[in-house]
GROMACS .gro file of C-alpha atoms in nm:
model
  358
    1UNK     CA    1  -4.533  -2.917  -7.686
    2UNK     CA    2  -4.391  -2.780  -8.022
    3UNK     CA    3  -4.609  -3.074  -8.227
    4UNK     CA    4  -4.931  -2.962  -8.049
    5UNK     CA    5  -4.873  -2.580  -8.093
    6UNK     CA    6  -4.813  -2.662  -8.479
    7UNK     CA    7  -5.109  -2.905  -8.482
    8UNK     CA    8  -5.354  -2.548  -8.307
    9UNK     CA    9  -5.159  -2.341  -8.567
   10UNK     CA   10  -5.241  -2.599  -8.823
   11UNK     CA   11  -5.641  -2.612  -8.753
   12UNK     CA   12  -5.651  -2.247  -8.719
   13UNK     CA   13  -5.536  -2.200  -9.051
   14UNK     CA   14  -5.754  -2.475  -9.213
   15UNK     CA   15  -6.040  -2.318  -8.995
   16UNK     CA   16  -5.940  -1.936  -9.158
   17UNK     CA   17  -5.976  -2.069  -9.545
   18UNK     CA   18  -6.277  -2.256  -9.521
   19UNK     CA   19  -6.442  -1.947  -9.338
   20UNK     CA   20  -6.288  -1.711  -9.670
   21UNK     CA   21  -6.499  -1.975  -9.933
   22UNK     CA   22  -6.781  -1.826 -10.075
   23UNK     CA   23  -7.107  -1.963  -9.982
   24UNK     CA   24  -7.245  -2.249 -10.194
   25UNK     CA   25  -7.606  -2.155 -10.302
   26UNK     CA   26  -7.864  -2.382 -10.230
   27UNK     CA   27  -7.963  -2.627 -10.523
   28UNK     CA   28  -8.372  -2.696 -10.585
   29UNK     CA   29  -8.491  -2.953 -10.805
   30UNK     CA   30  -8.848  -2.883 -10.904
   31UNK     CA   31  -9.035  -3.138 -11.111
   32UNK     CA   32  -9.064  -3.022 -11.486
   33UNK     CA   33  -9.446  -3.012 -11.413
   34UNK     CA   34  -9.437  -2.767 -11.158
   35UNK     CA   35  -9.556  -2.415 -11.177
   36UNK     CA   36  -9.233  -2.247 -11.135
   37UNK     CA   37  -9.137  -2.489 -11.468
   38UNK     CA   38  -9.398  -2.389 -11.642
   39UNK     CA   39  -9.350  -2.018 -11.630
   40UNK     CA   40  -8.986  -2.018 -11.685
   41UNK     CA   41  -9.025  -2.236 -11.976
   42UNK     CA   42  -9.291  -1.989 -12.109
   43UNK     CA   43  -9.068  -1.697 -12.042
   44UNK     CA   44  -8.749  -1.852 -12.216
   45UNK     CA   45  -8.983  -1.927 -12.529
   46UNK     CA   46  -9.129  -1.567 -12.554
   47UNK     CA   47  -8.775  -1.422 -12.552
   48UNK     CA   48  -8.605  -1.698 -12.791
   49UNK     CA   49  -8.891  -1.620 -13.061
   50UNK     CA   50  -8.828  -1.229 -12.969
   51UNK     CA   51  -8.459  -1.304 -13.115
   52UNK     CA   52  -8.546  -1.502 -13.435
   53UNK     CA   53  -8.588  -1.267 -13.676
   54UNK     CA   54  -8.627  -1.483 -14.006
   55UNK     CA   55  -8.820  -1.834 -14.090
   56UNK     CA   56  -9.080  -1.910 -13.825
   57UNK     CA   57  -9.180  -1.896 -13.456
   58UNK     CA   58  -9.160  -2.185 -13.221
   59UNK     CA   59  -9.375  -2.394 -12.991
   60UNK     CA   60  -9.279  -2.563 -12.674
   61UNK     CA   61  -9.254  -2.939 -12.664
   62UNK     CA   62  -9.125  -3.065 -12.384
   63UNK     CA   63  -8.937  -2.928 -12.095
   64UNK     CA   64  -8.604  -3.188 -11.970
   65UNK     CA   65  -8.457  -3.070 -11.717
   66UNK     CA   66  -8.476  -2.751 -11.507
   67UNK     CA   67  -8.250  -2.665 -11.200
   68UNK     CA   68  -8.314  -2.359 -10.973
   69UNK     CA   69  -8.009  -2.183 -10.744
   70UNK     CA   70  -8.090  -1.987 -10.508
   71UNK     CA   71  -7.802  -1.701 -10.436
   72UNK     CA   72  -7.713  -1.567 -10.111
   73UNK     CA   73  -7.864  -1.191 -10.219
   74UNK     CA   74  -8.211  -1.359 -10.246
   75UNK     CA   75  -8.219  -1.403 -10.633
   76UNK     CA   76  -8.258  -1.711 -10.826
   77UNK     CA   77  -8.095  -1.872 -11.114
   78UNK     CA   78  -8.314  -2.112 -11.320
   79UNK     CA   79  -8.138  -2.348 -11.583
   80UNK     CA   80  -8.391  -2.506 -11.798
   81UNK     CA   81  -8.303  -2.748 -12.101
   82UNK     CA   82  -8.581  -2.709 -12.340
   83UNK     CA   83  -8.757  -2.943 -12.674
   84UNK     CA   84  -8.871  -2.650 -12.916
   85UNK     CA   85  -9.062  -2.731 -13.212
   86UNK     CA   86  -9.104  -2.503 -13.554
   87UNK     CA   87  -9.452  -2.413 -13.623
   88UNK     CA   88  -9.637  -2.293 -13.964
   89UNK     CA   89  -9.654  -1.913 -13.852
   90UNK     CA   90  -9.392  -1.713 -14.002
   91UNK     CA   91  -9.222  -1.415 -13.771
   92UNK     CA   92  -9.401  -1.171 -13.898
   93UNK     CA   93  -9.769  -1.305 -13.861
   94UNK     CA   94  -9.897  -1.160 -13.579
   95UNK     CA   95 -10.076  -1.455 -13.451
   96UNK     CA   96  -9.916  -1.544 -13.075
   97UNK     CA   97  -9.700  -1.830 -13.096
   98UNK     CA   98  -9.927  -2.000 -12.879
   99UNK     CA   99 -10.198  -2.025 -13.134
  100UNK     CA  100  -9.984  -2.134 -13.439
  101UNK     CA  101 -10.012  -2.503 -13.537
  102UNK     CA  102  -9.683  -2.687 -13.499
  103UNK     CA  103  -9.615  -2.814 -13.849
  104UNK     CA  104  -9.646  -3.201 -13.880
  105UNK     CA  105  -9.358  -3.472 -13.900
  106UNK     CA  106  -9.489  -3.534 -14.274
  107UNK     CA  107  -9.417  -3.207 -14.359
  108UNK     CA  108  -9.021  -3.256 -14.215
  109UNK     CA  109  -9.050  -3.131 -13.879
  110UNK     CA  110  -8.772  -2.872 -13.691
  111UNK     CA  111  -8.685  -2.906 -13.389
  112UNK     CA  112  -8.491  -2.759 -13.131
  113UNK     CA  113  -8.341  -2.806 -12.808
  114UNK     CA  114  -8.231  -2.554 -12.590
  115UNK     CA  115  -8.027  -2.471 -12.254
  116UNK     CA  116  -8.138  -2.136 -12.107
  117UNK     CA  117  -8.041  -1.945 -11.812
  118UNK     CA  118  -8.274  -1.714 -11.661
  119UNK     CA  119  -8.257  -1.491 -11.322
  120UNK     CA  120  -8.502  -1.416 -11.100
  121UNK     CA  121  -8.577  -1.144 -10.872
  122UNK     CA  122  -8.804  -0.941 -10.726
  123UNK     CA  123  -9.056  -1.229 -10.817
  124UNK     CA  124  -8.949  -1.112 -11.210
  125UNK     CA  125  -8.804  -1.373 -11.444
  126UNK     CA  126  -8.541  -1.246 -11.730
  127UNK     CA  127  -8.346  -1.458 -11.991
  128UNK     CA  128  -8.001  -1.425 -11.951
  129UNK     CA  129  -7.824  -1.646 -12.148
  130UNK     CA  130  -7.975  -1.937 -12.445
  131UNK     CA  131  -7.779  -2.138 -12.689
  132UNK     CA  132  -7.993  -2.383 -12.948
  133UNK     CA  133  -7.919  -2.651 -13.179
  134UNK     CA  134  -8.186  -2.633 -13.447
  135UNK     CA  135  -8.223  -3.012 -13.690
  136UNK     CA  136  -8.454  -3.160 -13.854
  137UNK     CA  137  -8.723  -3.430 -13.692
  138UNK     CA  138  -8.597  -3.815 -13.793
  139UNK     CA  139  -8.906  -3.950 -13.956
  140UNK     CA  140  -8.993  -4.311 -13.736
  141UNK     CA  141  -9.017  -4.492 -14.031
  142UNK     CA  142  -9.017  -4.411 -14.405
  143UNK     CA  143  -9.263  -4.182 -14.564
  144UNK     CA  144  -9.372  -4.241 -14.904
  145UNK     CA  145  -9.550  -3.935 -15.029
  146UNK     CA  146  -9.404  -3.689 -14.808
  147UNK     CA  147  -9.298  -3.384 -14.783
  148UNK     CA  148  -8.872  -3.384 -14.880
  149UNK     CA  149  -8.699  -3.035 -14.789
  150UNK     CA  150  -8.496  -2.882 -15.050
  151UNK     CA  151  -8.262  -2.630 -15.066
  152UNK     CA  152  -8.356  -2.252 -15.048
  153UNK     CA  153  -8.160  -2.188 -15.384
  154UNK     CA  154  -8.283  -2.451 -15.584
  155UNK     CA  155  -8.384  -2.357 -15.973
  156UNK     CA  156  -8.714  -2.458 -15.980
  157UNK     CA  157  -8.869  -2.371 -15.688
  158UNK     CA  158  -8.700  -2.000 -15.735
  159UNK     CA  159  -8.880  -2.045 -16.091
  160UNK     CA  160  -9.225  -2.094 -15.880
  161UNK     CA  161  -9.137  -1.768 -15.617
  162UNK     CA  162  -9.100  -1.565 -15.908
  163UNK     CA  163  -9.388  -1.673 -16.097
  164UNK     CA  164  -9.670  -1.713 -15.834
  165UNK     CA  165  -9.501  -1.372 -15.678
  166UNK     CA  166  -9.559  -1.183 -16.086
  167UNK     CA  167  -9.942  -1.340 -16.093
  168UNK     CA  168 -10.028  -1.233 -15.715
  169UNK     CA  169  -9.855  -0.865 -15.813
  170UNK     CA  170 -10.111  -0.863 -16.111
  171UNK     CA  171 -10.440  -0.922 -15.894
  172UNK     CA  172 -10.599  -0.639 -15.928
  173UNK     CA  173 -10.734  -0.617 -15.596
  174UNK     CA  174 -10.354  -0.615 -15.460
  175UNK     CA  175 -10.307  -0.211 -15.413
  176UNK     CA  176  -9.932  -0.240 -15.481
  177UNK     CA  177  -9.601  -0.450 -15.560
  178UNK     CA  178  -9.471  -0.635 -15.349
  179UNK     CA  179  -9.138  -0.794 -15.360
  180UNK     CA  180  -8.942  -1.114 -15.249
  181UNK     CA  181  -8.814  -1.057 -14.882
  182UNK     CA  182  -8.724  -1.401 -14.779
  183UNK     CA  183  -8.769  -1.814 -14.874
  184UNK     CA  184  -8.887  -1.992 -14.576
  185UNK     CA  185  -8.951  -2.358 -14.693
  186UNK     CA  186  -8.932  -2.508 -15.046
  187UNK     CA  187  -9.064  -2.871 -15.051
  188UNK     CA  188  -9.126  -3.189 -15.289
  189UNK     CA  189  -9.334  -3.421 -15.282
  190UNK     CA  190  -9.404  -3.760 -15.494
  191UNK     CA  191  -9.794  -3.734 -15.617
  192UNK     CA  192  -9.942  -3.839 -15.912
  193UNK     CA  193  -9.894  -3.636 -16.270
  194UNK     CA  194  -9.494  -3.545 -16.205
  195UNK     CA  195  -9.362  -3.408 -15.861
  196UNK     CA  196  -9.500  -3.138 -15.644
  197UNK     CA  197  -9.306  -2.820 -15.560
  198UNK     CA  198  -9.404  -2.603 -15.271
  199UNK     CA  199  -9.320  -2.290 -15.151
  200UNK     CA  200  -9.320  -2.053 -14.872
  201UNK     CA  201  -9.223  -1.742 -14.878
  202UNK     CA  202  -9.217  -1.364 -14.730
  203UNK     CA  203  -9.263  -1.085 -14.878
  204UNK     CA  204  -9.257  -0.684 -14.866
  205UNK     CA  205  -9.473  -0.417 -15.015
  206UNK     CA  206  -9.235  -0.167 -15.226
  207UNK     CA  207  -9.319   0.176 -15.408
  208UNK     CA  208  -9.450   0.086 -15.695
  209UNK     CA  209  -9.879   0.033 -15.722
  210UNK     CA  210  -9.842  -0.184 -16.053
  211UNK     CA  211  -9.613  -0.431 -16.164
  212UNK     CA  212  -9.526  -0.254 -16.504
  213UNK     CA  213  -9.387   0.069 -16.288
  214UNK     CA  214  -9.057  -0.033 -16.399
  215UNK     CA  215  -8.770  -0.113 -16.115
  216UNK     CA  216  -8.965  -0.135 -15.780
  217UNK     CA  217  -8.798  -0.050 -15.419
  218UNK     CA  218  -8.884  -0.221 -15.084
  219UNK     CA  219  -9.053   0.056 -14.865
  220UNK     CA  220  -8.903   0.089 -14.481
  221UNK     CA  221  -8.993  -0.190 -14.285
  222UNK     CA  222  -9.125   0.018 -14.044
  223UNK     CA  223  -9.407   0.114 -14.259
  224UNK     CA  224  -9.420  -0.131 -14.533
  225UNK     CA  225  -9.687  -0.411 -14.511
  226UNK     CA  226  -9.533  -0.717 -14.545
  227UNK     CA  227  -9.665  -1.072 -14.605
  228UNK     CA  228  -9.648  -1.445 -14.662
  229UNK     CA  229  -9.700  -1.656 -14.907
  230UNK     CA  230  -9.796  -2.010 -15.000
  231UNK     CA  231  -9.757  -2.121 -15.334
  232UNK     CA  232  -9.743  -2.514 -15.532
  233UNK     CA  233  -9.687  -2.636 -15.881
  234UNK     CA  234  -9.747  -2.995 -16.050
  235UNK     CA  235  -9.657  -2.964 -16.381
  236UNK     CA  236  -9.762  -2.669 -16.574
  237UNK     CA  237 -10.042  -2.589 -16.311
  238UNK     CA  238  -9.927  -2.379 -16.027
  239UNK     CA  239 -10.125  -2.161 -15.723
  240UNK     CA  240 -10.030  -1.884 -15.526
  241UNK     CA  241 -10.232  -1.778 -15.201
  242UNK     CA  242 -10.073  -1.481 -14.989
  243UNK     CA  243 -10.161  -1.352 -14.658
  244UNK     CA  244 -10.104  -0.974 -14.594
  245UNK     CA  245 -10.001  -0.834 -14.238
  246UNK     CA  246 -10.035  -0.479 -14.149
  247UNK     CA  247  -9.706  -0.283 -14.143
  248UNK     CA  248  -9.471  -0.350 -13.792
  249UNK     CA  249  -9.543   0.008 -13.654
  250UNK     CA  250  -9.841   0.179 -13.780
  251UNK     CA  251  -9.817   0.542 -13.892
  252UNK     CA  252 -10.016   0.818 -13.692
  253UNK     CA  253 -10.040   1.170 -13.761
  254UNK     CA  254  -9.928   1.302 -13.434
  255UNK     CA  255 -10.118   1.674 -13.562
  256UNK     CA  256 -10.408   1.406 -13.497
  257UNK     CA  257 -10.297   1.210 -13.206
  258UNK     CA  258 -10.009   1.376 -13.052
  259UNK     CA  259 -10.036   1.136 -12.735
  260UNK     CA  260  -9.971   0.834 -12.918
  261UNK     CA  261  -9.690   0.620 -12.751
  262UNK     CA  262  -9.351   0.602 -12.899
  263UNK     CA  263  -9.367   0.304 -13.153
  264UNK     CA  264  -9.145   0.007 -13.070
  265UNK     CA  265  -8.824  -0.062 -13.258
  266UNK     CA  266  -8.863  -0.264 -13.601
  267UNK     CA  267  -8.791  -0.614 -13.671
  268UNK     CA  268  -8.510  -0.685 -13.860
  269UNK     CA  269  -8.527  -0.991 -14.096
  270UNK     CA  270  -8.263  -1.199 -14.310
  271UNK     CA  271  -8.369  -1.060 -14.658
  272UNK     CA  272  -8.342  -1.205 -14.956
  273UNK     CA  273  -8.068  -1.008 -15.191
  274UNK     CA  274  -7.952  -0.754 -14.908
  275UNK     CA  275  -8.035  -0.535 -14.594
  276UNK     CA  276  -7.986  -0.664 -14.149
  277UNK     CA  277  -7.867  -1.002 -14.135
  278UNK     CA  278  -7.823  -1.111 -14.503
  279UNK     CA  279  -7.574  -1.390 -14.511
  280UNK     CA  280  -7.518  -1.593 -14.860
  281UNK     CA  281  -7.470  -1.921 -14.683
  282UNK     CA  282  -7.826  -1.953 -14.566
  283UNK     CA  283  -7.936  -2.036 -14.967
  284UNK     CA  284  -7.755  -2.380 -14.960
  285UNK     CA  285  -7.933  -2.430 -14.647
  286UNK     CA  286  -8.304  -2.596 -14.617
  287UNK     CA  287  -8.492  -2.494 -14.349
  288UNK     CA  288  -8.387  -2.194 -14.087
  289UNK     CA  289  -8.274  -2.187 -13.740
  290UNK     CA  290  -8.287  -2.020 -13.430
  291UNK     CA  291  -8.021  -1.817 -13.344
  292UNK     CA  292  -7.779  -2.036 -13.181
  293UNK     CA  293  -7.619  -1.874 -12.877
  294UNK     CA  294  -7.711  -1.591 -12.706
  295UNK     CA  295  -7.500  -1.467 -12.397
  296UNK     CA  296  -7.395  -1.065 -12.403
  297UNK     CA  297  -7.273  -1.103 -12.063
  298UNK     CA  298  -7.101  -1.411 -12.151
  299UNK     CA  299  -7.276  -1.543 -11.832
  300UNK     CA  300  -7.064  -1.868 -11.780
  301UNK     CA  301  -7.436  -2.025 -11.718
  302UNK     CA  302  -7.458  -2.264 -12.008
  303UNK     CA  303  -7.447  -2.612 -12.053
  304UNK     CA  304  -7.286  -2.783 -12.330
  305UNK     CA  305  -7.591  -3.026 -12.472
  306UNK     CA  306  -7.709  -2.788 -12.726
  307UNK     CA  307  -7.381  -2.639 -12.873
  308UNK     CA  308  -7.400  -2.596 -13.205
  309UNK     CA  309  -7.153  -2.348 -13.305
  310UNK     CA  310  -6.918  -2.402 -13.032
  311UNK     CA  311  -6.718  -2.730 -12.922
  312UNK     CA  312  -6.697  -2.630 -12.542
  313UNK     CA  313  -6.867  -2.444 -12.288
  314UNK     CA  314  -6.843  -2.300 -11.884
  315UNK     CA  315  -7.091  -2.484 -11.650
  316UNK     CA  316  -7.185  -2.255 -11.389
  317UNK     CA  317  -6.954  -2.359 -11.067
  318UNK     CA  318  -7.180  -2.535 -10.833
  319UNK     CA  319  -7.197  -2.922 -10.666
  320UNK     CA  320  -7.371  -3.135 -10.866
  321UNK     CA  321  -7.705  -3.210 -10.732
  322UNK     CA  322  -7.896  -3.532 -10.711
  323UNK     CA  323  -8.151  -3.600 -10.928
  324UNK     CA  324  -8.468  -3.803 -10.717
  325UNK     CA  325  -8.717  -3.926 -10.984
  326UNK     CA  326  -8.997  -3.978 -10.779
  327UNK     CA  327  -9.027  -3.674 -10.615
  328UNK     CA  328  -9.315  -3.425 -10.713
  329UNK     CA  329  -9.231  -3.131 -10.411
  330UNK     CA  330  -8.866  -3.011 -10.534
  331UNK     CA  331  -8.577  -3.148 -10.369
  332UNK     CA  332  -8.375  -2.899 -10.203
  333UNK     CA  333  -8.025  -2.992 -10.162
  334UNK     CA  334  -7.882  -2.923  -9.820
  335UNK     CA  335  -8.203  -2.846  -9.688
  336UNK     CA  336  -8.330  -3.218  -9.691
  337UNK     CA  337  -8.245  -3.615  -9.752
  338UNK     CA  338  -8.234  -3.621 -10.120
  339UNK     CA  339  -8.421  -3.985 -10.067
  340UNK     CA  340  -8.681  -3.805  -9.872
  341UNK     CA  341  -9.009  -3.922  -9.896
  342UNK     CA  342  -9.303  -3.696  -9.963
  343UNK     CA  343  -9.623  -3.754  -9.777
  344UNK     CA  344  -9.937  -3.802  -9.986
  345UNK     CA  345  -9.752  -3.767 -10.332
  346UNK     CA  346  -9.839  -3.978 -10.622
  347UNK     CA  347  -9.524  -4.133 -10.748
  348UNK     CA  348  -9.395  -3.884 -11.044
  349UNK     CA  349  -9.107  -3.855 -11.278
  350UNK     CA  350  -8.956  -3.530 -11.165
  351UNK     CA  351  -8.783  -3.456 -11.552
  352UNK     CA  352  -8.842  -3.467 -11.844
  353UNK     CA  353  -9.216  -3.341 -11.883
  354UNK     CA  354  -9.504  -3.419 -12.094
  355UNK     CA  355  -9.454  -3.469 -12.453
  356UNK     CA  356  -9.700  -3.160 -12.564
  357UNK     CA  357  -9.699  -3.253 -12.938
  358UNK     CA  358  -9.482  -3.563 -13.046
   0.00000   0.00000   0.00000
């Protein structure tokens, strides 16, 4: 009698802590082609590009992996893992990242690849959480004749800035000075009559309207007009071509327009010699990268693939989920057989997605 009274006691108790264990969300699997894929990838790029605030913007490649969990209040978590590529449009150009050519592997592409957390709910996704490792593209096979990164303080490309910067400053179509604000790719390259040295480069308009002014300072970048340049020497020839942006928040006389909207905050940018962000280190570096964690919450939702900066990471507690590679409809798990077939589907790899570029 006492060994059966223990045994009830027992089963109550084991009965009592599973009912006090939180309930484990549901796990969906959709297929890195799907919809829901798409717009979460496009979402995580917009805000990633929104953080980088020096070199360029970047262009989705390929999405890997993506996870959604679905909480018991109704809102979603989506974990995506994410192929970024560096394109040719600097931060500042105002061109949508969508429209800017992904620079070429012959050029020494960037890549990055990135785990991102987003939530969801009321039907509105938000990032939450990113963390990137930025590299360089391996070249396939060897390249003769193209283009080699080098480092953002060597001599003679600095030698080019400053020289292509003085002749552009002298144009006299160019209605003021404007100064070096940061490097954003110095190259060589192997061609006949001595080796090529390119440049790319920002810059900002200062106070001065001719280049013999004397000591010229860098206008506000809320109202300066900034701009980028592309410039290349072989030899003793060298060419400059600059494109000018308008300034990041237009003035407006609000005794004229007194309903005009308040302007959004500036950008701030790595600059070259001082101001937001400057950091010595990045001269020894030769291309720039995306910032490489993000998580003011410290969120707990990130993998560890992409960690750059830091040798361990939390992984959001949850039961690993199966991955089906044939599936195209998402795999719940829980909710279904994760060898479930799907009726009429064409056979599909669920993750990764389409290569977009290479």
């Amino acid at each position: 009698m006492k060994l059966q009274t223990t045994l009830a006691v027992l089963g109550l108790l084991l009965v009592g802590s599973w009912a006090q264990l939180p309930p484990v969300p549901n796990i969906t699997l959709p297929s890195c082609h799907s919809p829901e894929a798409q717009e979460g990838a496009q979402v995580a790029l917009d805000f990633i590009n929104g953080q980088h605030t020096h070199g360029y913007k970047y262009a989705l490649n390929q999405i890997e992996d993506i996870k959604v969990y679905h909480k018991p209040d109704g809102t979603e978590v989506y974990k995506m893992e994410l192929e970024l590529l560096e394109t040719t449009c600097h931060v500042l150009d105002p061109t949508p990242s969508a429209l800017c050519p992904v620079r070429p592997k012959q050029e020494t592409a960037v890549e990055a690849d990135c785990d991102v957390a987003l939530s969801k709910a009321a039907g509105v996704l938000s990032v939450v959480a990113f963390k990137c490792k930025t590299e360089t593209e391996t070249p396939d096979s060897p390249c003769v004749g193209c283009l080699n990164l080098i480092a953002f303080n060597n001599t003679e490309a600095a030698q080019l800035i400053q020289g292509s910067l003085d002749n552009f400053n002298r144009d006299p179509n160019v209605s003021a000075v404007f100064a070096l604000l940061e490097v954003g790719r110095l190259s060589s390259q192997v061609v006949a009559g001595g080796p090529k040295i390119r440049a790319e480069y920002a810059i900002i308009e200062t106070n001065c309207t001719a280049i013999e002014d004397g000591v010229c300072v860098p206008l506000n970048h809320t109202v300066a007009r900034h701009g980028f340049c592309h410039s290349e020497s072989v030899g003793l020839t060298s060419s400059v071509n600059c494109n000018i942006f308008l300034p990041l928040i237009e003035v407006v006389d609000p005794n004229v327009n007194a309903s005009v909207a308040p302007a959004p905050p500036p950008v701030l940018l790595h600059a070259h010699t001082a101001g937001p962000g400057y950091s010595p280190t990045i001269h020894a570096l030769e291309h720039h990268k995306l910032k490489p964690l993000h998580d003011p919450t410290a969120s707990g939702l990130l993998s560890a693939e992409s960690a750059e900066s830091l040798e361990a990471s939390v992984v959001v507690d949850v039961p690993a989920a199966p991955i089906v590679k044939r599936d195209v409809a998402p795999v719940v798990v829980g909710a279904q057989p994760a060898d479930a077939p799907v009726a009429g589907a064409i056979p599909l790899v669920r993750c990764p997605g389409r290569v977009i570029h290479f």
